[in-house]
Short mmCIF file of C-alpha atoms and ligand atoms in Angstrom, two decimals:
data_model
loop_
_atom_site.label_atom_id
_atom_site.label_comp_id
_atom_site.label_asym_id
_atom_site.label_seq_id
_atom_site.Cartn_x
_atom_site.Cartn_y
_atom_site.Cartn_z
CA UNK J 1 2.28 67.32 42.43
CA UNK J 2 5.62 68.96 40.30
CA UNK J 3 4.22 69.38 36.81
CA UNK J 4 5.80 66.82 34.34
CA UNK J 5 6.64 67.58 30.61
CA UNK J 6 5.07 66.40 27.85
CA UNK J 7 8.37 65.41 26.26
CA UNK J 8 9.46 63.91 29.25
CA UNK J 9 6.28 61.79 29.99
CA UNK J 10 6.45 60.50 26.02
CA UNK J 11 10.43 59.23 26.65
CA UNK J 12 9.34 57.39 29.96
CA UNK J 13 6.82 55.58 27.95
CA UNK J 14 9.11 54.89 25.32
CA UNK J 15 11.86 53.32 27.38
CA UNK J 16 9.03 51.36 29.45
CA UNK J 17 8.09 50.09 26.08
CA UNK J 18 11.47 48.91 25.05
CA UNK J 19 12.27 47.22 28.35
CA UNK J 20 9.10 45.40 28.73
CA UNK J 21 8.72 44.33 25.22
CA UNK J 22 12.55 43.13 25.46
CA UNK J 23 11.99 41.35 28.25
CA UNK J 24 8.68 39.93 28.01
CA UNK J 25 9.75 38.54 24.27
CA UNK J 26 13.03 36.84 25.70
CA UNK J 27 11.18 35.45 29.17
CA UNK J 28 12.62 31.46 28.58
CA UNK J 29 10.77 30.41 31.41
CA UNK J 30 7.91 30.87 33.67
CA UNK J 31 9.66 32.33 36.24
CA UNK J 32 11.10 34.97 34.20
CA UNK J 33 7.91 36.05 32.53
CA UNK J 34 6.32 36.39 36.06
CA UNK J 35 8.49 38.74 36.80
CA UNK J 36 8.46 40.79 33.98
CA UNK J 37 4.54 40.79 34.61
CA UNK J 38 4.78 42.22 38.12
CA UNK J 39 7.53 44.95 36.75
CA UNK J 40 5.78 46.09 34.22
CA UNK J 41 1.81 45.42 34.65
CA UNK J 42 1.97 44.56 38.12
CA UNK J 43 -1.64 46.12 39.60
CA UNK J 44 -0.47 47.93 42.51
CA UNK J 45 3.27 48.78 42.01
CA UNK J 46 4.16 48.07 38.21
CA UNK J 47 6.08 50.69 35.77
CA UNK J 48 2.31 50.99 34.02
CA UNK J 49 0.72 52.12 37.12
CA UNK J 50 3.55 54.40 38.03
CA UNK J 51 3.26 55.98 34.34
CA UNK J 52 -0.47 56.15 34.33
CA UNK J 53 -0.12 58.49 38.10
CA UNK J 54 1.86 60.65 36.27
CA UNK J 55 -0.98 61.49 33.93
CA UNK J 56 -1.92 63.93 36.71
CA UNK J 57 0.97 65.52 36.78
CA UNK J 58 0.95 66.69 32.95
CA UNK J 59 -0.64 70.29 32.00
CA UNK J 60 -4.27 70.02 31.12
CA UNK J 61 -4.12 70.50 27.43
CA UNK J 62 -1.13 67.66 27.13
CA UNK J 63 -3.35 64.98 29.02
CA UNK J 64 -5.19 63.85 25.84
CA UNK J 65 -2.28 63.12 24.09
CA UNK J 66 -0.13 61.75 27.26
CA UNK J 67 -3.22 59.75 27.77
CA UNK J 68 -3.31 58.20 24.20
CA UNK J 69 0.38 57.31 23.87
CA UNK J 70 -0.03 55.59 27.35
CA UNK J 71 -2.99 53.57 26.31
CA UNK J 72 -0.89 52.61 23.07
CA UNK J 73 1.48 51.30 25.76
CA UNK J 74 -0.66 49.47 27.98
CA UNK J 75 -2.30 47.56 24.62
CA UNK J 76 1.28 47.05 23.55
CA UNK J 77 2.37 45.38 26.87
CA UNK J 78 -0.74 43.31 27.43
CA UNK J 79 -0.23 41.96 23.45
CA UNK J 80 3.32 41.06 24.47
CA UNK J 81 2.27 39.40 27.55
CA UNK J 82 -0.07 37.05 25.79
CA UNK J 83 2.33 36.16 23.06
CA UNK J 84 4.86 34.97 25.32
CA UNK J 85 2.28 33.10 28.02
CA UNK J 86 0.87 31.36 24.59
CA UNK J 87 4.91 30.69 23.18
CA UNK J 88 6.15 29.43 26.85
CA UNK J 89 2.71 27.03 26.86
CA UNK J 90 3.46 25.48 23.81
CA UNK J 91 7.56 24.92 24.96
CA UNK J 92 5.76 23.31 27.84
CA UNK J 93 3.81 20.99 25.59
CA UNK J 94 6.27 20.22 23.39
CA UNK J 95 8.88 19.12 26.21
CA UNK J 96 5.61 16.93 27.46
CA UNK J 97 5.68 14.71 23.98
CA UNK J 98 9.20 14.29 23.35
CA UNK J 99 11.86 12.88 26.78
CA UNK J 100 14.72 13.46 24.71
CA UNK J 101 16.62 11.65 27.72
CA UNK J 102 14.87 8.29 27.05
CA UNK J 103 17.05 5.71 24.94
CA UNK J 104 16.61 5.58 21.47
CA UNK J 105 13.69 3.21 19.71
CA UNK J 106 14.87 0.50 16.90
CA UNK J 107 13.86 2.05 13.62
CA UNK J 108 11.00 -0.19 12.24
CA UNK J 109 11.16 -0.59 8.42
CA UNK J 110 8.91 -2.07 6.07
CA UNK J 111 9.07 -4.65 3.50
CA UNK J 112 7.54 -5.99 0.32
CA UNK J 113 4.17 -8.24 1.09
CA UNK J 114 4.40 -11.46 1.13
CA UNK J 115 2.49 -12.15 -1.85
CA UNK J 116 4.48 -9.92 -3.80
CA UNK J 117 7.70 -11.21 -2.26
CA UNK J 118 6.24 -14.77 -3.96
CA UNK J 119 5.10 -13.51 -7.09
CA UNK J 120 8.58 -12.29 -7.72
CA UNK J 121 10.88 -15.21 -6.38
CA UNK J 122 8.14 -16.96 -9.00
CA UNK J 123 9.54 -14.52 -11.68
CA UNK J 124 13.03 -14.95 -10.98
CA UNK J 125 13.03 -18.77 -10.97
CA UNK J 126 11.08 -18.78 -14.06
CA UNK J 127 13.16 -16.32 -15.72
CA UNK J 128 16.28 -19.28 -15.06
CA UNK J 129 14.26 -21.51 -17.67
CA UNK J 130 14.03 -18.32 -19.92
CA UNK J 131 10.18 -17.64 -19.15
CA UNK J 132 9.67 -13.66 -19.67
CA UNK J 133 7.20 -12.40 -17.32
CA UNK J 134 4.23 -10.48 -19.14
CA UNK J 135 1.41 -8.79 -17.77
CA UNK J 136 -2.65 -8.19 -19.09
CA UNK J 137 -5.50 -6.23 -18.18
CA UNK J 138 -7.53 -7.39 -15.18
CA UNK J 139 -10.46 -6.34 -16.87
CA UNK J 140 -11.50 -8.29 -19.35
CA UNK J 141 -13.63 -9.52 -22.68
CA UNK J 142 -15.64 -12.27 -23.55
CA UNK J 143 -12.98 -13.63 -26.23
CA UNK J 144 -10.16 -13.52 -24.09
CA UNK J 145 -11.58 -14.60 -21.11
CA UNK J 146 -13.56 -17.52 -22.68
CA UNK J 147 -14.15 -17.86 -26.36
CA UNK J 148 -10.08 -18.04 -27.27
CA UNK J 149 -9.70 -20.36 -24.77
CA UNK J 150 -12.87 -22.98 -25.51
CA UNK J 151 -14.73 -21.77 -23.08
CA UNK J 152 -17.91 -21.93 -24.99
CA UNK J 153 -21.40 -19.68 -24.47
CA UNK J 154 -22.76 -22.83 -22.70
CA UNK J 155 -19.91 -23.09 -20.45
CA UNK J 156 -21.37 -22.80 -16.43
CA UNK J 157 -17.68 -21.22 -15.78
CA UNK J 158 -19.42 -18.03 -17.53
CA UNK J 159 -22.82 -18.06 -15.54
CA UNK J 160 -23.15 -14.63 -13.85
CA UNK J 161 -23.39 -15.99 -10.82
CA UNK J 162 -19.54 -17.11 -10.98
CA UNK J 163 -18.13 -14.03 -12.49
CA UNK J 164 -17.37 -10.22 -11.58
CA UNK J 165 -19.34 -9.00 -15.04
CA UNK J 166 -19.01 -5.61 -15.38
CA UNK J 167 -22.04 -3.06 -16.13
CA UNK J 168 -21.85 -1.64 -19.78
CA UNK J 169 -24.01 -0.27 -22.50
CA UNK J 170 -26.93 -1.95 -23.35
CA UNK J 171 -26.09 -4.07 -26.33
CA UNK J 172 -21.91 -4.08 -25.96
CA UNK J 173 -19.85 -6.52 -25.57
CA UNK J 174 -19.77 -7.95 -21.91
CA UNK J 175 -16.69 -6.89 -19.79
CA UNK J 176 -15.55 -8.58 -16.85
CA UNK J 177 -12.79 -8.80 -13.87
CA UNK J 178 -10.98 -11.75 -15.55
CA UNK J 179 -11.73 -14.96 -13.43
CA UNK J 180 -8.32 -16.55 -14.63
CA UNK J 181 -4.92 -15.43 -16.14
CA UNK J 182 -4.75 -17.75 -19.00
CA UNK J 183 -6.54 -14.85 -20.74
CA UNK J 184 -2.48 -13.84 -20.75
CA UNK J 185 -1.98 -16.76 -22.50
CA UNK J 186 -4.05 -15.56 -25.53
CA UNK J 187 -2.98 -11.83 -25.22
CA UNK J 188 0.63 -13.07 -25.80
CA UNK J 189 -0.02 -15.33 -28.42
CA UNK J 190 -1.89 -12.75 -30.46
CA UNK J 191 1.09 -10.63 -30.50
CA UNK J 192 3.86 -12.91 -31.03
CA UNK J 193 5.08 -15.67 -33.00
CA UNK J 194 6.57 -18.93 -31.49
CA UNK J 195 8.64 -20.16 -30.13
CA UNK J 196 7.65 -18.59 -26.85
CA UNK J 197 8.18 -19.24 -22.78
CA UNK J 198 6.12 -16.83 -20.79
CA UNK J 199 4.91 -16.44 -17.39
CA UNK J 200 2.39 -14.21 -16.24
CA UNK J 201 1.03 -13.13 -12.49
CA UNK J 202 -1.59 -11.20 -11.21
CA UNK J 203 -4.80 -10.74 -9.57
CA UNK J 204 -7.75 -12.72 -10.48
CA UNK J 205 -11.36 -12.02 -9.47
CA UNK J 206 -14.15 -14.64 -8.65
CA UNK J 207 -17.42 -14.17 -6.23
CA UNK J 208 -16.60 -16.78 -3.86
CA UNK J 209 -17.41 -16.17 -0.18
CA UNK J 210 -14.19 -15.47 1.59
CA UNK J 211 -13.07 -18.45 3.74
CA UNK J 212 -9.25 -20.07 5.11
CA UNK J 213 -8.75 -20.81 1.39
CA UNK J 214 -10.85 -19.08 -0.72
CA UNK J 215 -11.10 -14.86 -1.41
CA UNK J 216 -12.73 -12.78 -4.03
CA UNK J 217 -9.72 -11.62 -5.27
CA UNK J 218 -6.56 -13.77 -5.45
CA UNK J 219 -3.32 -14.20 -7.45
CA UNK J 220 -2.49 -16.83 -10.39
CA UNK J 221 0.55 -17.81 -11.92
CA UNK J 222 0.28 -18.66 -15.62
CA UNK J 223 3.01 -19.94 -17.54
CA UNK J 224 2.90 -21.43 -21.24
CA UNK J 225 5.70 -22.59 -23.56
CA UNK J 226 5.11 -23.24 -27.45
CA UNK J 227 8.09 -24.91 -28.98
CA UNK J 228 8.66 -27.38 -31.39
CA UNK J 229 8.91 -30.85 -29.91
CA UNK J 230 7.29 -29.88 -26.33
CA UNK J 231 6.07 -32.63 -24.30
CA UNK J 232 4.31 -33.30 -21.20
CA UNK J 233 7.46 -34.65 -19.72
CA UNK J 234 9.25 -31.00 -20.06
CA UNK J 235 6.01 -30.04 -18.44
CA UNK J 236 6.58 -31.85 -15.64
CA UNK J 237 10.10 -31.54 -15.53
CA UNK J 238 9.37 -27.61 -15.70
CA UNK J 239 6.84 -27.66 -12.70
CA UNK J 240 8.98 -29.48 -10.66
CA UNK J 241 12.12 -27.58 -10.81
CA UNK J 242 9.58 -24.15 -10.03
CA UNK J 243 8.23 -26.23 -6.84
CA UNK J 244 11.84 -27.48 -5.73
CA UNK J 245 13.36 -24.13 -6.17
CA UNK J 246 10.01 -21.80 -4.33
CA UNK J 247 10.00 -24.48 -1.51
CA UNK J 248 13.13 -25.96 -1.16
CA UNK J 249 14.67 -29.89 -0.88
CA UNK J 250 13.43 -32.47 -3.14
CA UNK J 251 9.73 -31.77 -4.33
CA UNK J 252 7.99 -34.45 -6.65
CA UNK J 253 4.97 -33.82 -8.99
CA UNK J 254 2.02 -36.09 -9.86
CA UNK J 255 -0.26 -35.59 -12.65
CA UNK J 256 -3.87 -36.91 -12.40
CA UNK J 257 -5.93 -37.11 -15.78
CA UNK J 258 -8.27 -34.02 -15.85
CA UNK J 259 -10.26 -31.83 -18.35
CA UNK J 260 -9.70 -27.72 -19.27
CA UNK J 261 -11.56 -26.83 -22.24
CA UNK J 262 -8.43 -25.35 -23.38
CA UNK J 263 -5.92 -27.75 -22.86
CA UNK J 264 -5.64 -31.67 -24.40
CA UNK J 265 -4.72 -33.64 -22.51
CA UNK J 266 -5.37 -31.66 -18.88
CA UNK J 267 -4.23 -32.45 -15.96
CA UNK J 268 -4.34 -31.85 -11.86
CA UNK J 269 -1.10 -31.78 -10.36
CA UNK J 270 0.04 -32.35 -6.78
CA UNK J 271 3.39 -31.79 -5.11
CA UNK J 272 5.00 -33.37 -2.45
CA UNK J 273 6.76 -31.60 -0.25
CA UNK J 274 7.75 -32.80 3.65
CA UNK J 275 5.48 -36.12 3.22
CA UNK J 276 2.25 -35.08 2.19
CA UNK J 277 0.77 -34.36 -1.04
CA UNK J 278 -1.05 -30.89 -2.00
CA UNK J 279 -2.92 -30.36 -4.62
CA UNK J 280 -1.47 -27.33 -6.86
CA UNK J 281 -3.27 -26.30 -10.12
CA UNK J 282 -4.21 -27.05 -13.47
CA UNK J 283 -2.09 -28.25 -17.07
CA UNK J 284 -2.04 -29.34 -20.32
CA UNK J 285 -0.98 -29.35 -23.57
CA UNK J 286 -2.28 -26.29 -25.45
CA UNK J 287 -5.46 -27.23 -27.11
CA UNK J 288 -5.17 -27.09 -30.98
CA UNK J 289 -8.48 -25.14 -31.06
CA UNK J 290 -6.93 -22.54 -28.77
CA UNK J 291 -3.83 -22.54 -31.13
CA UNK J 292 -6.31 -22.30 -34.17
CA UNK J 293 -7.91 -19.17 -32.19
CA UNK J 294 -4.86 -17.11 -31.90
CA UNK J 295 -3.49 -17.37 -35.85
CA UNK J 296 -0.95 -20.32 -34.97
CA UNK J 297 -1.07 -23.68 -37.40
CA UNK J 298 -1.67 -26.75 -35.20
CA UNK J 299 -0.21 -28.97 -37.11
CA UNK J 300 3.11 -27.53 -36.48
CA UNK J 301 3.57 -26.11 -33.61
CA UNK J 302 2.41 -27.19 -29.75
CA UNK J 303 3.38 -26.32 -26.71
CA UNK J 304 1.54 -26.56 -22.51
CA UNK J 305 0.43 -24.26 -19.94
CA UNK J 306 -0.19 -24.07 -16.22
CA UNK J 307 -1.65 -22.39 -13.72
CA UNK J 308 -1.60 -22.44 -9.98
CA UNK J 309 -2.83 -20.12 -7.01
CA UNK J 310 -0.09 -17.76 -5.53
CA UNK J 311 -2.00 -17.64 -2.18
CA UNK J 312 -1.77 -21.17 -2.21
CA UNK J 313 2.09 -21.60 -2.92
CA UNK J 314 2.88 -18.78 -0.40
CA UNK J 315 0.24 -20.43 2.13
CA UNK J 316 2.59 -23.47 1.92
CA UNK J 317 6.02 -22.33 2.01
CA UNK J 318 5.10 -19.76 4.86
CA UNK J 319 2.59 -22.38 6.98
CA UNK J 320 -0.07 -19.78 6.73
CA UNK J 321 -3.70 -21.66 7.49
CA UNK J 322 -5.65 -18.95 6.59
CA UNK J 323 -5.20 -16.91 3.20
CA UNK J 324 -7.62 -13.94 4.59
CA UNK J 325 -3.98 -13.04 6.77
CA UNK J 326 -2.46 -12.17 3.85
CA UNK J 327 -5.34 -9.35 3.33
CA UNK J 328 -5.49 -8.34 7.13
CA UNK J 329 -2.87 -5.84 7.05
CA UNK J 330 -2.28 -6.49 10.26
CA UNK J 331 1.40 -5.74 11.16
CA UNK J 332 1.87 -8.14 13.56
CA UNK J 333 0.82 -10.58 10.91
CA UNK J 334 2.85 -9.14 7.92
CA UNK J 335 6.50 -8.58 9.60
CA UNK J 336 6.67 -11.78 10.14
CA UNK J 337 7.99 -12.62 6.51
N1 DAH L 401 -6.98 -21.58 -15.58
C1 DAH L 401 -7.37 -22.60 -14.67
C2 DAH L 401 -8.26 -22.38 -13.07
O1 DAH L 401 -8.32 -20.82 -12.89
C3 DAH L 401 -6.31 -22.96 -14.19
C4 DAH L 401 -5.36 -23.64 -15.40
C5 DAH L 401 -5.54 -24.92 -15.58
C6 DAH L 401 -4.30 -23.09 -16.39
C7 DAH L 401 -4.74 -25.45 -16.81
C8 DAH L 401 -3.85 -23.43 -17.11
C9 DAH L 401 -4.23 -25.15 -17.62
O2 DAH L 401 -2.96 -22.97 -18.18
O3 DAH L 401 -3.10 -25.03 -18.71
O4 DAH L 401 -8.40 -23.01 -12.66
#
């Protein structure tokens, strides 16, 4: 075999490197890649193989350097071949995942939860009567959840089994997750002077076993009006307006005598809608003891208050039979609203 100079051997290696890397990096399909593989790395007649054969034609002294260059070329081509295989496999997987020829799917947009919709709707209706929407904390003290509302130490509503008391340091005032939104009446009256019209909607907590009409967390609407000359007739008018606006159509409201420690007289109120009377909540004239507890003068101010369950009116309006459905987060249920 005629001898080959190291110089021409190296330029052959360089040419091969440029052509091989270019072919491998631009191969856009399996068959291009296979053709390039056979051309450069084919075991019998690939370019690498023929360069390897030329090694023997180098002067003996040039062989170590030539061998080093050859090995570098082989490593570079092997790496480029692997990189190209990975790249094409990834392209193939992505093509499998998205069929761009399929017709488009409608885009599903979420919406506000039915309980939140109900809350916003009640706030909007009450605002038309001048009731300002206010909030209170969900972790409460004994004063706001019970004492200021004339619920004394011996009252069964304070039973640890009927409330979520929190662990507090020994000797500290007990705290609890509020069991009613009537707490907000106290918080607002402590901060403001009459006249006032407020409505507060939020979560309350009671350790009830969950069933179709109970849940350990639910929502209440609390209304309070303190104004000179407020009467039970005004209370009934406000409730009827709320019910008619929320449920639509002609809704009647009826009072039944009842008892709450913080109202005197107290009533429970029902609504007649679609030919059926349904129990809705409690209400009454604010008890003078409550007015005194917040520093108002019961001889000169009076007012009324009411409370009702958000889940109950939402279930009534939407025809939901089991309030647990509101919390299951099943999109098939929620997307109906
Ligand atoms: N807080 C009472 C409850 O959770 C409901 C209630 C009754 C609220 C009478 C009131 C009221 O404001 O006047 O059972």
